[in-house]
Amino acid sequence: MRHHNVGWVERTVRILLGLPTATAYFYVRHFSHPWSYAFLIVGLALIMTAASGWCPIHRLLGTSTAKKPIDLTPEPQETP
């Protein structure tokens, strides 16, 4: 099981950037621009990492923008 390393703010930003970037592919490809596939790949990568909540680049760098889960297990009580 993979742990989420992309927080909700970053996920929102990734979607807001990924949708227009992926959509730009359909406009740029009509001009036979060699970068048209780059728009599609980058846009889809942003959308996929936002949807999954996991980013391989964060994993490589050892970073995370996701909050750590709260540990709700009770502390053991000391008995006198």
Protein backbone atom coordinates (compact mmCIF):
# COMPACT_ATOMS: atom_id res chain seq x y z
CA MET A 1 0.00 0.00 0.00
CA ARG A 2 1.34 3.41 -0.93
CA HIS A 3 0.99 6.26 1.47
CA HIS A 4 -0.25 9.58 0.26
CA ASN A 5 2.46 12.20 -0.06
CA VAL A 6 0.46 14.90 -1.87
CA GLY A 7 -1.70 17.14 0.32
CA TRP A 8 -5.11 18.49 -0.63
CA VAL A 9 -3.83 21.98 -1.50
CA GLU A 10 -1.19 20.57 -3.83
CA ARG A 11 -3.74 18.17 -5.33
CA THR A 12 -6.04 21.09 -6.12
CA VAL A 13 -3.20 23.06 -7.72
CA ARG A 14 -2.15 20.02 -9.77
CA ILE A 15 -5.68 19.62 -11.14
CA LEU A 16 -6.00 23.34 -11.87
CA LEU A 17 -2.71 23.23 -13.80
CA GLY A 18 -3.09 19.77 -15.34
CA LEU A 19 -6.47 20.23 -17.00
CA PRO A 20 -5.54 23.27 -19.12
CA THR A 21 -2.11 21.81 -19.88
CA ALA A 22 -3.57 18.54 -21.16
CA THR A 23 -6.24 20.46 -23.07
CA ALA A 24 -3.54 22.59 -24.72
CA TYR A 25 -2.44 19.45 -26.56
CA PHE A 26 -5.61 19.53 -28.68
CA TYR A 27 -4.98 23.14 -29.71
CA VAL A 28 -1.24 22.87 -30.33
CA ARG A 29 -1.34 19.60 -32.31
CA HIS A 30 -3.16 21.31 -35.17
CA PHE A 31 -0.01 23.37 -35.77
CA SER A 32 2.18 20.21 -35.91
CA HIS A 33 4.19 21.52 -33.03
CA PRO A 34 6.69 18.96 -31.68
CA TRP A 35 5.92 20.00 -28.10
CA SER A 36 2.24 19.04 -28.35
CA TYR A 37 2.85 15.61 -26.80
CA ALA A 38 4.78 17.21 -23.95
CA PHE A 39 1.68 19.21 -23.04
CA LEU A 40 -0.38 16.03 -22.97
CA ILE A 41 2.15 14.01 -20.94
CA VAL A 42 2.74 16.74 -18.35
CA GLY A 43 -0.97 17.49 -18.03
CA LEU A 44 -1.91 13.85 -17.58
CA ALA A 45 0.91 13.30 -15.07
CA LEU A 46 -0.35 16.21 -12.98
CA ILE A 47 -3.92 14.92 -13.09
CA MET A 48 -2.93 11.33 -12.27
CA THR A 49 -0.76 12.29 -9.29
CA ALA A 50 -3.55 14.55 -8.01
CA ALA A 51 -6.10 11.76 -8.34
CA SER A 52 -3.93 9.15 -6.63
CA GLY A 53 -2.45 11.44 -3.99
CA TRP A 54 0.99 9.91 -4.56
CA CYS A 55 3.90 11.49 -6.41
CA PRO A 56 7.07 9.52 -7.29
CA ILE A 57 9.18 12.70 -7.25
CA HIS A 58 8.14 13.40 -3.65
CA ARG A 59 9.11 9.79 -2.87
CA LEU A 60 12.57 10.19 -4.41
CA LEU A 61 13.17 13.45 -2.54
CA GLY A 62 11.71 12.14 0.73
CA THR A 63 9.24 15.01 0.96
CA SER A 64 5.51 15.15 1.53
CA THR A 65 2.84 17.85 1.56
CA ALA A 66 0.23 15.53 3.09
CA LYS A 67 -0.57 15.76 6.76
CA LYS A 68 0.54 12.88 8.90
CA PRO A 69 -2.34 10.69 10.11
CA ILE A 70 -3.41 11.25 13.69
CA ASP A 71 -2.58 8.37 15.99
CA LEU A 72 -5.76 7.65 17.98
CA THR A 73 -4.45 4.71 19.98
CA PRO A 74 -4.53 5.46 23.69
CA GLU A 75 -1.30 5.74 25.61
CA PRO A 76 -0.71 2.90 28.07
CA GLN A 77 -1.55 3.95 31.62
CA GLU A 78 1.04 3.46 34.32
CA THR A 79 -0.29 1.64 37.37
CA PRO A 80 1.26 2.46 40.74
